[in-house]
mmCIF file of C-alpha atoms in Angstrom:
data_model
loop_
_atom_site.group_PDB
_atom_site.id
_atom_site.type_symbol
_atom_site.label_atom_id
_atom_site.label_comp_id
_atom_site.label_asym_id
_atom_site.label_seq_id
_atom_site.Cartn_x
_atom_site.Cartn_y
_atom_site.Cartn_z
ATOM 1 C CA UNK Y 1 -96.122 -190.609 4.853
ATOM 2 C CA UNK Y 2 -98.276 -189.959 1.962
ATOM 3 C CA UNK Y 3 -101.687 -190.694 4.615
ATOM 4 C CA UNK Y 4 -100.026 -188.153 6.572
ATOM 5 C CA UNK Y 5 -100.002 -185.931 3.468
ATOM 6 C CA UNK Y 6 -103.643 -186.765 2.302
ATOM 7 C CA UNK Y 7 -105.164 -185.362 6.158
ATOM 8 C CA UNK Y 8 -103.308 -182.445 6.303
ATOM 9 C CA UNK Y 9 -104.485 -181.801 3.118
ATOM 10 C CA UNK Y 10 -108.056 -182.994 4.290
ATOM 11 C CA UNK Y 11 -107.242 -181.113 7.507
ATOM 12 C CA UNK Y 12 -106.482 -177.358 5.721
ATOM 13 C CA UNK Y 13 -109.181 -177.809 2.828
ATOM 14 C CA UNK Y 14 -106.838 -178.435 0.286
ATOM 15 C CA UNK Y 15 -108.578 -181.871 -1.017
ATOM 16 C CA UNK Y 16 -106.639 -184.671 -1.725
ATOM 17 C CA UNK Y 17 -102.744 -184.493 -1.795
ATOM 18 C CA UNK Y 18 -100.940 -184.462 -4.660
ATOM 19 C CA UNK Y 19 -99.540 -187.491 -6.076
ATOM 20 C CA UNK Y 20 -96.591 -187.592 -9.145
ATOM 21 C CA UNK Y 21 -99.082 -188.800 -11.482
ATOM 22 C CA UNK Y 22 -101.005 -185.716 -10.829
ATOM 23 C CA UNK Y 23 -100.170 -182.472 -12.724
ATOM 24 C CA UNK Y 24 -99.605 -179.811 -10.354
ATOM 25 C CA UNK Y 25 -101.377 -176.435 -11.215
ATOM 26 C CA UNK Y 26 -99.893 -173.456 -13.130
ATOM 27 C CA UNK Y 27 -98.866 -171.441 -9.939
ATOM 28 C CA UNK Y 28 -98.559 -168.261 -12.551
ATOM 29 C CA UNK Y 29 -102.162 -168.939 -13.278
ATOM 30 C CA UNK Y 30 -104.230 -165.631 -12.899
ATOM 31 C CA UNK Y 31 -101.519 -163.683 -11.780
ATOM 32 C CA UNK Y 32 -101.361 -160.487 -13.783
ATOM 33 C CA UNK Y 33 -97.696 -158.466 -13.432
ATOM 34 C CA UNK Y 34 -98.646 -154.917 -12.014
ATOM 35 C CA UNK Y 35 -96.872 -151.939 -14.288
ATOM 36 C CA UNK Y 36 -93.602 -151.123 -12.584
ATOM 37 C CA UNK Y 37 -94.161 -147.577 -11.082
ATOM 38 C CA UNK Y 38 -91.740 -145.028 -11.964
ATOM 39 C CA UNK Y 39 -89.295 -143.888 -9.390
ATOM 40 C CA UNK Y 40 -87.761 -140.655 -8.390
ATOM 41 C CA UNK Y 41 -84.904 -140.772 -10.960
ATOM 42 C CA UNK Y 42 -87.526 -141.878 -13.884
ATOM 43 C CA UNK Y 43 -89.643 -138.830 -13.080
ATOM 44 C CA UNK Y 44 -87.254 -136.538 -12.854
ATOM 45 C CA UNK Y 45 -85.710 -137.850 -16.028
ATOM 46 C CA UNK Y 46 -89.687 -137.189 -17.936
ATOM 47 C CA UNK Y 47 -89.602 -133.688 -16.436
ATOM 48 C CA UNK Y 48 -86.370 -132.596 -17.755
ATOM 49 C CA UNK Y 49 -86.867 -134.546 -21.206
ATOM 50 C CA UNK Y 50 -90.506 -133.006 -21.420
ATOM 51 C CA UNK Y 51 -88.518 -129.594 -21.056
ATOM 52 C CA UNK Y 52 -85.818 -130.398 -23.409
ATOM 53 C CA UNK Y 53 -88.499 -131.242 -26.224
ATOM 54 C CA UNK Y 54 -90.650 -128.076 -25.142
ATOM 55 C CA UNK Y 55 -87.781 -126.083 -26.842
ATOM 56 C CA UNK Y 56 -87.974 -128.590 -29.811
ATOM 57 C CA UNK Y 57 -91.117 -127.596 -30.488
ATOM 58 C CA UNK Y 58 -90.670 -123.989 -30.053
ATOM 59 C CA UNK Y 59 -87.499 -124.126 -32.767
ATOM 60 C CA UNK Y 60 -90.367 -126.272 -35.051
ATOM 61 C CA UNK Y 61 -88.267 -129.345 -34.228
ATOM 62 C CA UNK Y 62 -90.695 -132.722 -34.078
ATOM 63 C CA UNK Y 63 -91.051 -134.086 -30.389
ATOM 64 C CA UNK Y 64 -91.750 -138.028 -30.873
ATOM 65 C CA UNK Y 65 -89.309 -140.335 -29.291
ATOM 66 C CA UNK Y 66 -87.451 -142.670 -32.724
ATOM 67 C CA UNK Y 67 -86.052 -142.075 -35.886
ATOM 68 C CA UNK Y 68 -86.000 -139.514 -38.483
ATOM 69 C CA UNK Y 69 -85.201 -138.395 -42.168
ATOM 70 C CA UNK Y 70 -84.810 -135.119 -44.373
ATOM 71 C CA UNK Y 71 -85.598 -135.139 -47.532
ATOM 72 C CA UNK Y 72 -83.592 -132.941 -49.577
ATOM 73 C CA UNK Y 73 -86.746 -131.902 -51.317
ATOM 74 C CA UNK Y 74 -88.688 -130.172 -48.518
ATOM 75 C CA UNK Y 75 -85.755 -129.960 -45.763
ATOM 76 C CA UNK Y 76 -88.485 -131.117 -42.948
ATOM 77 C CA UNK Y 77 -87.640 -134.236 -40.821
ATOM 78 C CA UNK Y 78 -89.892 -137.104 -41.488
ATOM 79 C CA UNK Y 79 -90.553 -139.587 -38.704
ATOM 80 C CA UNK Y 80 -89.438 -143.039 -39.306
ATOM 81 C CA UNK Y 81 -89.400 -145.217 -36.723
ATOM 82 C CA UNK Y 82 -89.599 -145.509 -32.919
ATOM 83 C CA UNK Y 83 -87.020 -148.168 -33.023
ATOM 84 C CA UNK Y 84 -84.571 -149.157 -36.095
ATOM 85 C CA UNK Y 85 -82.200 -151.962 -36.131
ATOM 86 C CA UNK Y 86 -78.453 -151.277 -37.724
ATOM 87 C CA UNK Y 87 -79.297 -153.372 -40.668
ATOM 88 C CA UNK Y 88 -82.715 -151.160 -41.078
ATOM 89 C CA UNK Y 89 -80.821 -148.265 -41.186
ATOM 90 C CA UNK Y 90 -78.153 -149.401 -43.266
ATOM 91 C CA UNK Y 91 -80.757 -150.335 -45.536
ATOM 92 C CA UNK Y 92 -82.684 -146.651 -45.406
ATOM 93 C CA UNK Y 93 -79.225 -144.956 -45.917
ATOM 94 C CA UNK Y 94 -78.871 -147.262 -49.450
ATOM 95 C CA UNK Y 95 -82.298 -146.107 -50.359
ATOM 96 C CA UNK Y 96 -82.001 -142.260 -49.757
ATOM 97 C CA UNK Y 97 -78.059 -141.767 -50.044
ATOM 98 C CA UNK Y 98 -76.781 -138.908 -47.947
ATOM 99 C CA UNK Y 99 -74.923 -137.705 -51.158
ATOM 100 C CA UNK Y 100 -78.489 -137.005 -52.904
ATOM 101 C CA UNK Y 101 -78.942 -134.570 -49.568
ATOM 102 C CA UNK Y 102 -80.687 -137.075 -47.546
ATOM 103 C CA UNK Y 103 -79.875 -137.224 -43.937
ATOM 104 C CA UNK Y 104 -80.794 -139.536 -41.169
ATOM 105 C CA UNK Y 105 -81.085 -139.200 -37.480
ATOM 106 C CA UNK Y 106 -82.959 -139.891 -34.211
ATOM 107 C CA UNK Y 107 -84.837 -136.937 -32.338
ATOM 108 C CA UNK Y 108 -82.466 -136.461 -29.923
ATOM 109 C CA UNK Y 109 -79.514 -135.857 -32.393
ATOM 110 C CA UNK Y 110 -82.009 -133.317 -34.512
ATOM 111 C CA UNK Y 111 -80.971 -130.191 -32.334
ATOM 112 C CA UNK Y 112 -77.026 -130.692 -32.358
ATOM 113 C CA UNK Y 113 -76.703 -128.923 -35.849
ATOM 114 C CA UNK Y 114 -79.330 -126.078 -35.268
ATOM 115 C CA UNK Y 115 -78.067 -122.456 -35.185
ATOM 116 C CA UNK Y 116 -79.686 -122.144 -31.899
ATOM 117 C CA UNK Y 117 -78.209 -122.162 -28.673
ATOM 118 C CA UNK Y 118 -81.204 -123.379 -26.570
ATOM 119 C CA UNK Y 119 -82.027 -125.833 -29.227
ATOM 120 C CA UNK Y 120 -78.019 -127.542 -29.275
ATOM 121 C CA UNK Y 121 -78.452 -127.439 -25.283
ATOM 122 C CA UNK Y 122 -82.142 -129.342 -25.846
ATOM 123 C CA UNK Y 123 -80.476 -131.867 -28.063
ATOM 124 C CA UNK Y 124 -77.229 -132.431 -25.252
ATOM 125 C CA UNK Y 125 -80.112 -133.415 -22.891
ATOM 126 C CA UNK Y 126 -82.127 -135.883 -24.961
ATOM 127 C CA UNK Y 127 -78.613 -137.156 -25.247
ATOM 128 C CA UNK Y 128 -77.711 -137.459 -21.725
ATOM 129 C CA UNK Y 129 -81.267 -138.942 -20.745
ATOM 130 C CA UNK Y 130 -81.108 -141.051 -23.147
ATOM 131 C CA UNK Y 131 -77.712 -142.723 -22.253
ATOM 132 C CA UNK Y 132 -78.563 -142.891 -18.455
ATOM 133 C CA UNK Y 133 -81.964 -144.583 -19.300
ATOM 134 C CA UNK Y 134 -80.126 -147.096 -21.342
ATOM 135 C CA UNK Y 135 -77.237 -147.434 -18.251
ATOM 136 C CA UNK Y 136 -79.814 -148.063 -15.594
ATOM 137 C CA UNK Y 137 -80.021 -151.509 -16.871
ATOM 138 C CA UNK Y 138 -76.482 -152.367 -16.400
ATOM 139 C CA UNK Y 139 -74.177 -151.308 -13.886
ATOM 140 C CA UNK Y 140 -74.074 -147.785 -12.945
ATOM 141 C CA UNK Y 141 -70.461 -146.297 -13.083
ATOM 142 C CA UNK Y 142 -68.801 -143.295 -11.540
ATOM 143 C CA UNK Y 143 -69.215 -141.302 -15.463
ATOM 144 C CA UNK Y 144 -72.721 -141.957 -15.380
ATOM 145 C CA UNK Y 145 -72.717 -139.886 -11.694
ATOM 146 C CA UNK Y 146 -71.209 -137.063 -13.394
ATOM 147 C CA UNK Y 147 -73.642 -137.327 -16.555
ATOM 148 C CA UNK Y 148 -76.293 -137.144 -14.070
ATOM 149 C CA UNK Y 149 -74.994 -134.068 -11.922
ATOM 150 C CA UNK Y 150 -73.918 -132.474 -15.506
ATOM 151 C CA UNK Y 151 -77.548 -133.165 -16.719
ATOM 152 C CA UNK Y 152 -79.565 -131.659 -13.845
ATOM 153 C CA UNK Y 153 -77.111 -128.343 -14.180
ATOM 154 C CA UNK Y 154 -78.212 -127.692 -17.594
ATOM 155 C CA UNK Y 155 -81.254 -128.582 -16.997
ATOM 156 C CA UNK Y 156 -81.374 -126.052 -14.263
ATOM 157 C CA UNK Y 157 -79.537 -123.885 -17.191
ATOM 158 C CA UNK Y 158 -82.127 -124.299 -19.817
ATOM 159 C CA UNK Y 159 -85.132 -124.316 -17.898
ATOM 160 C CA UNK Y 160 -83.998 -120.523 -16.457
ATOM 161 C CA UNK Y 161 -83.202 -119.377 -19.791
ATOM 162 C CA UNK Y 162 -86.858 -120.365 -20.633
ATOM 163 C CA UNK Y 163 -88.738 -118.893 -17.879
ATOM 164 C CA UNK Y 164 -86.732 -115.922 -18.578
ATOM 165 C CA UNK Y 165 -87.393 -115.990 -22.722
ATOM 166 C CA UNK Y 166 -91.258 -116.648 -21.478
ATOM 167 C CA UNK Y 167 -91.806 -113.924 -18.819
ATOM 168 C CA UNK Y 168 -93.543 -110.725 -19.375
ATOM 169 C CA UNK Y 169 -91.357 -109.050 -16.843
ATOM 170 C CA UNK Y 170 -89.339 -106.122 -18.361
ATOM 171 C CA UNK Y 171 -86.349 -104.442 -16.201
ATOM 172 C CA UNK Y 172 -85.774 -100.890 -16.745
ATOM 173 C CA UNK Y 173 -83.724 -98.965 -15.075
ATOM 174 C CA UNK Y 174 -84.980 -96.328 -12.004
ATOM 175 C CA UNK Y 175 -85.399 -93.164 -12.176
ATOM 176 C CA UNK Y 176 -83.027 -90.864 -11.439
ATOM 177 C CA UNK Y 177 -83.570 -89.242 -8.023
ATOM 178 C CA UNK Y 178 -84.987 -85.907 -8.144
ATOM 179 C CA UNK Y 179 -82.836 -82.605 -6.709
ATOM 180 C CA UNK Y 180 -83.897 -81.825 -3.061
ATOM 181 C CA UNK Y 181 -84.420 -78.377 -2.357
ATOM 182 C CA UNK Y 182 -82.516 -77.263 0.640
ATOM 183 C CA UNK Y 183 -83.238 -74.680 2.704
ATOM 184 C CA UNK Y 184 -81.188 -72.494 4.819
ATOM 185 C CA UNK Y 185 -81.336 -71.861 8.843
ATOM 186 C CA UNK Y 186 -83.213 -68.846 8.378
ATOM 187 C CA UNK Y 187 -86.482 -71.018 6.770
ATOM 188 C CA UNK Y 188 -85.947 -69.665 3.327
ATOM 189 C CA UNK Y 189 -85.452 -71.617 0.483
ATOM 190 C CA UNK Y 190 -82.957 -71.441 -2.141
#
């Protein structure tokens, strides 16, 4: 069996079989993994997130992905982190107590307080994104289908209000028609 082996081998210009004592090759060996392309749903999900921050940084909000902190001093939000783990954050909140006016949050959760209306909508989205993104790793449910139709409604919403806000258009009103003369059967007019 193992002759058999060696002149196939011999036969397809693969050299000599391999026997147990001989390591095999890495089969992973110069294989490089190709970046996973973003689909439909991921796009869509940049467009509307690139539109939610776009009113961020109109209302002077900060637009990096991660955590953030206010100091009490200068009220402006300080990035911390891209990523924070509960202990790390436990840890930040013993450092800078929210009772000395220090307050903690991630970018997405910067817009829920603000007196704007655009801005609380922007903030709902980052929200929604941001929970779908983390669902599409795990089963998807029938409440994530009605985040998603939810999300591209205000997003349709915001996005409106914002080409509206942005547009040079003005309306006015029309003039108001001007009197006809009439004139009578004779050819005269009155």
């Amino acid at each position: 069996m193992a002759r058999r082996l060696s002149r196939l081998s011999a036969l397809f210009g693969r050299g000599r079989a391999a026997s147990p004592e001989t390591p095999l090759s890495d089969p992973f060996a110069g294989f490089e993994p190709q970046p996973i392309e973003a689909d439909a749903v991921d796009q869509a999900l940049d467009e509307i997130e690139q539109g939610a921050l776009s009113v961020y940084a109109a209302a002077g909000l900060p637009t990096r992905l991660g955590h953030y902190r206010r100091d009490p001093q200068d009220g402006r939000w300080a990035f911390v982190a891209a990523r924070l783990t509960p202990e790390e954050r436990f840890q930040l909140a013993l450092d800078h107590p929210p009772e000395d006016g220090w307050r903690f949050a991630r970018l997405q959760d910067l817009g829920l307080r603000e007196t704007r209306e655009d801005v609380r909508r922007a903030a709902r989205l980052l929200n929604d994104i941001a929970d779908l993104r983390a669902a599409r790793h795990g089963p998807l449910t029938r409440e994530h289908l009605l985040v998603a139709l939810e999300l591209g409604g205000a997003w349709r919403a915001l996005r409106d209000a914002q080409a509206i806000r942005d547009s040079r258009l003005t309306l006015t009103p029309a003039a108001p028609p001007k009197a006809r003369r009439t004139r009578d059967k004779r050819g005269g007019s009155h």
